[in-house]
PDB file of C-alpha atoms in Angstrom:
ATOM      1  CA  MET X 182     139.546 -36.408   9.919  1.00 84.00           C
ATOM      2  CA  SER X 183     140.871 -35.874  13.627  1.00 90.00           C
ATOM      3  CA  ILE X 184     142.909 -33.819  15.759  1.00 93.00           C
ATOM      4  CA  LYS X 185     145.448 -35.708  17.593  1.00 93.00           C
ATOM      5  CA  ALA X 186     148.005 -35.704  19.670  1.00 93.00           C
ATOM      6  CA  GLU X 187     150.834 -38.009  20.215  1.00 93.00           C
ATOM      7  CA  ASN X 188     153.107 -38.038  23.304  1.00 93.00           C
ATOM      8  CA  ILE X 189     153.249 -35.274  24.037  1.00 93.00           C
ATOM      9  CA  TYR X 190     155.854 -33.917  26.573  1.00 94.00           C
ATOM     10  CA  PHE X 191     155.204 -30.733  28.406  1.00 93.00           C
ATOM     11  CA  ARG X 192     156.261 -28.415  30.665  1.00 92.00           C
ATOM     12  CA  TYR X 193     156.295 -24.329  32.505  1.00 92.00           C
ATOM     13  CA  GLY X 194     160.176 -24.102  31.992  1.00 91.00           C
ATOM     14  CA  PRO X 195     162.850 -27.059  32.082  1.00 89.00           C
ATOM     15  CA  ASP X 196     163.647 -26.600  35.805  1.00 90.00           C
ATOM     16  CA  LEU X 197     160.092 -27.399  36.638  1.00 91.00           C
ATOM     17  CA  PRO X 198     158.508 -30.159  36.380  1.00 90.00           C
ATOM     18  CA  TYR X 199     156.643 -31.850  33.865  1.00 90.00           C
ATOM     19  CA  VAL X 200     153.090 -30.223  33.701  1.00 89.00           C
ATOM     20  CA  ILE X 201     152.367 -33.335  31.047  1.00 90.00           C
ATOM     21  CA  GLU X 202     154.104 -36.916  29.910  1.00 90.00           C
ATOM     22  CA  ASP X 203     153.534 -38.432  27.503  1.00 90.00           C
ATOM     23  CA  LEU X 204     149.916 -38.476  26.603  1.00 89.00           C
ATOM     24  CA  SER X 205     148.340 -39.001  23.221  1.00 89.00           C
ATOM     25  CA  GLY X 206     144.933 -38.561  22.993  1.00 87.00           C
ATOM     26  CA  GLU X 207     142.587 -37.909  19.354  1.00 90.00           C
ATOM     27  CA  PHE X 208     139.373 -36.662  18.740  1.00 92.00           C
ATOM     28  CA  GLU X 209     137.209 -37.301  15.610  1.00 92.00           C
ATOM     29  CA  ARG X 210     134.837 -34.836  13.084  1.00 93.00           C
ATOM     30  CA  GLY X 211     130.901 -36.225  14.212  1.00 93.00           C
ATOM     31  CA  ARG X 212     132.152 -36.645  18.143  1.00 93.00           C
ATOM     32  CA  ILE X 213     131.840 -35.418  21.616  1.00 95.00           C
ATOM     33  CA  THR X 214     134.757 -35.866  23.842  1.00 93.00           C
ATOM     34  CA  ALA X 215     135.270 -34.721  27.237  1.00 93.00           C
ATOM     35  CA  ILE X 216     138.259 -34.113  28.650  1.00 90.00           C
ATOM     36  CA  MET X 217     137.630 -34.989  32.173  1.00 88.00           C
ATOM     37  CA  GLY X 218     140.445 -35.156  35.736  1.00 85.00           C
ATOM     38  CA  PRO X 219     140.640 -33.529  38.863  1.00 82.00           C
ATOM     39  CA  ASN X 220     141.850 -29.744  38.809  1.00 80.00           C
ATOM     40  CA  GLY X 221     145.623 -29.490  38.357  1.00 79.00           C
ATOM     41  CA  SER X 222     145.822 -32.472  35.823  1.00 82.00           C
ATOM     42  CA  GLY X 223     147.003 -30.403  33.148  1.00 85.00           C
ATOM     43  CA  LYS X 224     143.639 -30.516  30.986  1.00 87.00           C
ATOM     44  CA  THR X 225     143.701 -27.072  30.365  1.00 87.00           C
ATOM     45  CA  THR X 226     147.222 -27.003  29.723  1.00 90.00           C
ATOM     46  CA  PHE X 227     146.822 -30.195  27.161  1.00 91.00           C
ATOM     47  CA  SER X 228     143.838 -27.816  25.314  1.00 89.00           C
ATOM     48  CA  LYS X 229     146.277 -24.974  24.994  1.00 90.00           C
ATOM     49  CA  ILE X 230     148.591 -27.889  22.896  1.00 92.00           C
ATOM     50  CA  LEU X 231     145.824 -28.911  20.491  1.00 92.00           C
ATOM     51  CA  LEU X 232     144.854 -25.466  19.533  1.00 89.00           C
ATOM     52  CA  GLY X 233     148.804 -24.820  18.664  1.00 89.00           C
ATOM     53  CA  ILE X 234     149.247 -22.554  21.708  1.00 90.00           C
ATOM     54  CA  LEU X 235     151.581 -23.950  24.323  1.00 92.00           C
ATOM     55  CA  LYS X 236     153.890 -25.761  22.221  1.00 92.00           C
ATOM     56  CA  PRO X 237     155.008 -29.347  23.281  1.00 92.00           C
ATOM     57  CA  GLU X 238     158.732 -30.155  23.912  1.00 93.00           C
ATOM     58  CA  LYS X 239     158.393 -33.756  22.547  1.00 93.00           C
ATOM     59  CA  GLY X 240     155.272 -35.387  20.982  1.00 95.00           C
ATOM     60  CA  LYS X 241     153.564 -34.046  17.430  1.00 93.00           C
ATOM     61  CA  VAL X 242     150.184 -32.147  17.592  1.00 95.00           C
ATOM     62  CA  THR X 243     148.048 -32.525  14.375  1.00 94.00           C
ATOM     63  CA  ILE X 244     144.741 -31.598  12.397  1.00 93.00           C
ATOM     64  CA  ASP X 245     143.527 -33.187  10.560  1.00 91.00           C
ATOM     65  CA  GLY X 246     146.490 -34.587   9.384  1.00 90.00           C
ATOM     66  CA  GLN X 247     148.482 -31.200   9.209  1.00 90.00           C
ATOM     67  CA  ASP X 248     151.482 -30.746  11.780  1.00 91.00           C
ATOM     68  CA  VAL X 249     149.952 -27.889  14.159  1.00 90.00           C
ATOM     69  CA  LYS X 250     153.346 -25.902  13.800  1.00 87.00           C
ATOM     70  CA  GLU X 251     152.643 -25.496  10.225  1.00 87.00           C
ATOM     71  CA  LEU X 252     150.127 -23.190  10.916  1.00 86.00           C
ATOM     72  CA  SER X 253     150.071 -20.553  12.679  1.00 85.00           C
ATOM     73  CA  LEU X 254     147.356 -19.104  15.317  1.00 82.00           C
ATOM     74  CA  ALA X 255     144.766 -17.812  13.125  1.00 80.00           C
ATOM     75  CA  GLN X 256     144.737 -20.670  10.922  1.00 82.00           C
ATOM     76  CA  ALA X 257     144.370 -22.951  13.828  1.00 84.00           C
ATOM     77  CA  GLY X 258     140.988 -20.526  15.118  1.00 81.00           C
ATOM     78  CA  ARG X 259     139.822 -21.208  11.362  1.00 82.00           C
ATOM     79  CA  LYS X 260     140.149 -24.433  12.402  1.00 88.00           C
ATOM     80  CA  ILE X 261     139.253 -25.147  16.018  1.00 91.00           C
ATOM     81  CA  GLY X 262     136.479 -22.782  17.542  1.00 90.00           C
ATOM     82  CA  TYR X 263     138.093 -21.828  20.906  1.00 90.00           C
ATOM     83  CA  VAL X 264     135.906 -20.605  24.331  1.00 86.00           C
ATOM     84  CA  MET X 265     137.665 -20.092  27.181  1.00 84.00           C
ATOM     85  CA  GLN X 266     136.858 -21.132  30.967  1.00 80.00           C
ATOM     86  CA  ASN X 267     136.639 -16.839  31.184  1.00 81.00           C
ATOM     87  CA  PRO X 268     134.301 -15.183  28.526  1.00 77.00           C
ATOM     88  CA  ALA X 269     135.484 -11.646  29.364  1.00 81.00           C
ATOM     89  CA  ARG X 270     138.591 -12.133  28.215  1.00 84.00           C
ATOM     90  CA  GLN X 271     137.202 -12.968  24.722  1.00 86.00           C
ATOM     91  CA  ILE X 272     135.192  -9.803  25.120  1.00 91.00           C
ATOM     92  CA  PHE X 273     137.088  -6.702  23.189  1.00 88.00           C
ATOM     93  CA  SER X 274     134.090  -5.209  21.210  1.00 93.00           C
ATOM     94  CA  PRO X 275     131.975  -2.074  22.180  1.00 95.00           C
ATOM     95  CA  THR X 276     128.612  -4.180  21.467  1.00 96.00           C
ATOM     96  CA  VAL X 277     127.143  -7.765  21.518  1.00 96.00           C
ATOM     97  CA  ARG X 278     126.578  -7.634  18.037  1.00 95.00           C
ATOM     98  CA  GLU X 279     130.130  -5.730  17.355  1.00 95.00           C
ATOM     99  CA  GLU X 280     131.214  -8.925  18.620  1.00 95.00           C
ATOM    100  CA  MET X 281     129.167 -11.150  17.056  1.00 95.00           C
ATOM    101  CA  ALA X 282     130.209  -9.566  13.967  1.00 94.00           C
ATOM    102  CA  PHE X 283     134.469  -9.627  14.247  1.00 92.00           C
ATOM    103  CA  GLY X 284     134.887 -13.180  13.462  1.00 89.00           C
ATOM    104  CA  LEU X 285     132.314 -13.297  11.229  1.00 93.00           C
ATOM    105  CA  GLU X 286     134.231 -10.520   9.202  1.00 92.00           C
ATOM    106  CA  ASN X 287     137.269 -11.997   9.800  1.00 87.00           C
ATOM    107  CA  LEU X 288     135.946 -15.262   7.617  1.00 87.00           C
ATOM    108  CA  GLY X 289     134.828 -12.617   5.103  1.00 90.00           C
ATOM    109  CA  LEU X 290     131.464 -13.228   4.697  1.00 93.00           C
ATOM    110  CA  GLY X 291     129.396 -10.565   3.406  1.00 95.00           C
ATOM    111  CA  SER X 292     127.313  -8.596   5.321  1.00 95.00           C
ATOM    112  CA  ASP X 293     123.717 -10.146   4.535  1.00 96.00           C
ATOM    113  CA  GLU X 294     125.091 -13.191   6.312  1.00 96.00           C
ATOM    114  CA  ILE X 295     126.372 -12.386   9.491  1.00 96.00           C
ATOM    115  CA  ASN X 296     123.418  -9.940  10.055  1.00 95.00           C
ATOM    116  CA  ARG X 297     121.437 -13.312   9.907  1.00 96.00           C
ATOM    117  CA  ARG X 298     123.732 -15.561  11.717  1.00 95.00           C
ATOM    118  CA  THR X 299     124.880 -13.028  14.514  1.00 96.00           C
ATOM    119  CA  ASP X 300     120.337 -12.425  14.761  1.00 94.00           C
ATOM    120  CA  LEU X 301     119.878 -16.590  14.681  1.00 93.00           C
ATOM    121  CA  TYR X 302     122.737 -16.801  17.112  1.00 92.00           C
ATOM    122  CA  LEU X 303     122.030 -14.181  19.869  1.00 94.00           C
ATOM    123  CA  GLU X 304     118.001 -15.292  19.291  1.00 91.00           C
ATOM    124  CA  TYR X 305     118.710 -18.933  20.410  1.00 86.00           C
ATOM    125  CA  PHE X 306     121.090 -18.200  23.513  1.00 86.00           C
ATOM    126  CA  ASP X 307     117.942 -16.193  24.497  1.00 87.00           C
ATOM    127  CA  ILE X 308     120.840 -12.384  24.343  1.00 93.00           C
ATOM    128  CA  ALA X 309     119.328 -10.521  21.015  1.00 94.00           C
ATOM    129  CA  GLN X 310     117.581  -8.163  23.702  1.00 96.00           C
ATOM    130  CA  TYR X 311     121.282  -7.150  24.352  1.00 96.00           C
ATOM    131  CA  LYS X 312     122.384  -6.513  20.798  1.00 95.00           C
ATOM    132  CA  GLU X 313     123.457  -2.828  21.331  1.00 95.00           C
ATOM    133  CA  GLU X 314     124.779  -2.853  25.191  1.00 95.00           C
ATOM    134  CA  PHE X 315     128.165  -3.043  25.868  1.00 95.00           C
ATOM    135  CA  PRO X 316     128.971  -6.622  27.056  1.00 93.00           C
ATOM    136  CA  PHE X 317     130.889  -6.861  30.238  1.00 92.00           C
ATOM    137  CA  LEU X 318     127.655  -4.969  31.549  1.00 92.00           C
ATOM    138  CA  LEU X 319     126.891  -8.751  30.848  1.00 92.00           C
ATOM    139  CA  SER X 320     125.993 -11.378  33.547  1.00 88.00           C
ATOM    140  CA  LYS X 321     128.477 -13.970  33.684  1.00 83.00           C
ATOM    141  CA  GLY X 322     126.232 -15.981  32.279  1.00 83.00           C
ATOM    142  CA  GLU X 323     125.451 -13.339  29.272  1.00 88.00           C
ATOM    143  CA  LYS X 324     128.994 -13.240  29.133  1.00 89.00           C
ATOM    144  CA  GLN X 325     129.529 -17.479  28.799  1.00 84.00           C
ATOM    145  CA  ARG X 326     125.914 -16.698  25.991  1.00 86.00           C
ATOM    146  CA  LEU X 327     127.714 -14.413  23.765  1.00 92.00           C
ATOM    147  CA  ILE X 328     130.952 -15.875  23.835  1.00 90.00           C
ATOM    148  CA  LEU X 329     129.143 -19.474  22.358  1.00 85.00           C
ATOM    149  CA  ALA X 330     127.117 -17.980  20.537  1.00 90.00           C
ATOM    150  CA  ALA X 331     130.704 -15.459  18.346  1.00 93.00           C
ATOM    151  CA  VAL X 332     132.479 -19.504  18.360  1.00 90.00           C
ATOM    152  CA  LEU X 333     129.507 -21.215  17.262  1.00 87.00           C
ATOM    153  CA  ALA X 334     129.106 -18.875  14.213  1.00 92.00           C
ATOM    154  CA  MET X 335     132.047 -19.309  13.046  1.00 90.00           C
ATOM    155  CA  GLU X 336     130.693 -22.839  11.975  1.00 88.00           C
ATOM    156  CA  PRO X 337     134.457 -24.423  12.726  1.00 89.00           C
ATOM    157  CA  ASP X 338     134.916 -27.599  11.825  1.00 90.00           C
ATOM    158  CA  TYR X 339     136.279 -28.068  15.247  1.00 93.00           C
ATOM    159  CA  LEU X 340     134.930 -26.599  18.904  1.00 92.00           C
ATOM    160  CA  MET X 341     136.930 -26.443  22.033  1.00 93.00           C
ATOM    161  CA  LEU X 342     134.988 -25.885  25.106  1.00 91.00           C
ATOM    162  CA  ASP X 343     136.827 -24.924  28.434  1.00 90.00           C
ATOM    163  CA  GLU X 344     134.024 -25.806  31.327  1.00 89.00           C
ATOM    164  CA  PRO X 345     130.774 -23.898  28.986  1.00 87.00           C
ATOM    165  CA  THR X 346     128.443 -24.733  31.055  1.00 88.00           C
ATOM    166  CA  ALA X 347     130.240 -23.209  33.932  1.00 83.00           C
ATOM    167  CA  ALA X 348     127.315 -20.483  34.645  1.00 77.00           C
ATOM    168  CA  LEU X 349     124.940 -21.716  32.658  1.00 82.00           C
ATOM    169  CA  ASP X 350     121.221 -22.704  34.496  1.00 87.00           C
ATOM    170  CA  MET X 351     119.635 -26.116  33.577  1.00 91.00           C
ATOM    171  CA  LYS X 352     117.722 -24.566  31.006  1.00 89.00           C
ATOM    172  CA  ARG X 353     120.546 -23.207  29.169  1.00 85.00           C
ATOM    173  CA  LYS X 354     122.673 -26.289  29.406  1.00 89.00           C
ATOM    174  CA  LYS X 355     120.183 -27.815  27.503  1.00 90.00           C
ATOM    175  CA  ILE X 356     119.887 -25.795  25.467  1.00 87.00           C
ATOM    176  CA  LEU X 357     123.599 -25.589  25.399  1.00 85.00           C
ATOM    177  CA  GLY X 358     123.891 -29.837  24.277  1.00 90.00           C
ATOM    178  CA  ASP X 359     120.656 -29.823  21.906  1.00 89.00           C
ATOM    179  CA  HIS X 360     122.695 -27.367  19.755  1.00 85.00           C
ATOM    180  CA  LEU X 361     126.448 -29.664  20.084  1.00 89.00           C
ATOM    181  CA  LEU X 362     124.287 -33.198  18.897  1.00 92.00           C
ATOM    182  CA  LYS X 363     122.596 -30.674  15.914  1.00 86.00           C
ATOM    183  CA  ILE X 364     126.134 -29.323  15.154  1.00 86.00           C
ATOM    184  CA  LYS X 365     128.260 -33.008  15.503  1.00 91.00           C
ATOM    185  CA  GLU X 366     124.968 -34.746  13.111  1.00 90.00           C
ATOM    186  CA  ASP X 367     124.569 -31.875  11.039  1.00 85.00           C
ATOM    187  CA  LYS X 368     127.559 -30.081   9.978  1.00 84.00           C
ATOM    188  CA  GLY X 369     130.490 -33.495  11.475  1.00 91.00           C
ATOM    189  CA  THR X 370     131.929 -30.844  14.160  1.00 90.00           C
ATOM    190  CA  GLY X 371     134.226 -32.333  16.408  1.00 94.00           C
ATOM    191  CA  ILE X 372     133.939 -31.292  19.546  1.00 94.00           C
ATOM    192  CA  VAL X 373     136.168 -31.108  23.203  1.00 94.00           C
ATOM    193  CA  ILE X 374     134.165 -30.204  26.350  1.00 94.00           C
ATOM    194  CA  ILE X 375     136.919 -29.923  29.097  1.00 92.00           C
ATOM    195  CA  SER X 376     134.725 -30.084  32.062  1.00 89.00           C
ATOM    196  CA  HIS X 377     133.857 -31.263  35.930  1.00 88.00           C
ATOM    197  CA  ASP X 378     129.667 -30.801  34.508  1.00 90.00           C
ATOM    198  CA  ARG X 379     129.401 -35.463  35.373  1.00 91.00           C
ATOM    199  CA  ASP X 380     125.670 -35.038  34.283  1.00 93.00           C
ATOM    200  CA  PHE X 381     126.214 -33.107  31.165  1.00 93.00           C
ATOM    201  CA  VAL X 382     128.725 -35.130  29.657  1.00 93.00           C
ATOM    202  CA  GLU X 383     127.422 -38.709  30.143  1.00 92.00           C
ATOM    203  CA  ARG X 384     124.698 -36.872  28.693  1.00 93.00           C
ATOM    204  CA  TYR X 385     125.702 -35.236  25.712  1.00 93.00           C
ATOM    205  CA  GLY X 386     128.881 -37.023  25.535  1.00 91.00           C
ATOM    206  CA  ASP X 387     130.407 -39.968  22.369  1.00 92.00           C
ATOM    207  CA  CYS X 388     133.774 -41.136  25.096  1.00 89.00           C
ATOM    208  CA  ARG X 389     136.139 -39.323  27.782  1.00 86.00           C
ATOM    209  CA  VAL X 390     139.751 -38.719  27.405  1.00 85.00           C
ATOM    210  CA  ILE X 391     139.961 -38.328  31.289  1.00 85.00           C
ATOM    211  CA  ILE X 392     143.775 -36.862  32.486  1.00 84.00           C
ATOM    212  CA  GLU X 393     144.958 -38.692  36.199  1.00 73.00           C
ATOM    213  CA  LYS X 394     146.721 -36.560  38.502  1.00 60.00           C
ATOM    214  CA  GLY X 395     149.878 -38.200  38.868  1.00 42.00           C
ATOM    215  CA  ASP X 396     149.943 -41.390  36.979  1.00 43.00           C
ATOM    216  CA  GLY X 397     152.367 -40.202  34.062  1.00 45.00           C
ATOM    217  CA  GLY X 398     150.208 -38.361  32.265  1.00 45.00           C
ATOM    218  CA  GLU X 399     148.023 -41.360  30.512  1.00 44.00           C
ATOM    219  CA  ALA X 400     144.801 -40.856  28.922  1.00 44.00           C
ATOM    220  CA  HIS X 401     141.707 -43.135  29.729  1.00 40.00           C
ATOM    221  CA  VAL X 402     139.388 -43.177  26.953  1.00 41.00           C
TER     222      VAL X 402
END
């Protein structure tokens, strides 16, 4: 079971150069895979193609064998939990508690399970004290932890995290990394991390896909 990209080509317009050219990679369940490369190499664009947000000009992406083109964004979102690099872009609820509950309600969970997961993950990421606060008043690091908590609480088959450690201190990087190891091992979650944080990747990652700018988009695992 995996997310698989085969010979992906993508550009933002027919007269523009390719951002991604002949790029392939596989992201398996039960593994933490890092996507690394210099700024401008197409890492975030590639992640959006894997999610089905962007459509490749050529090539194919499958999630557990199913073509992502056959899935709605909502269906793909139930399979892959995504945390953006800028957490404020994912926040829209009036309280931290409601932000946590929104995705869980869409999964059809009962109130007891929603409350259990909300309390568990807010406590885990040390933001339980802000449960009734307006999320936009939180610091950038607290917003990052809120979105991580909200996405992790949905327990998707795959997680895709874009620079998840950027606003975290060393203590909270360890909390995040330890949790990723736990869900990888206990639930077989497939985890994709887009990151410049080499120390974090070396400590917690199983393998890497390195996109080298200017090499025709070839991925090195």
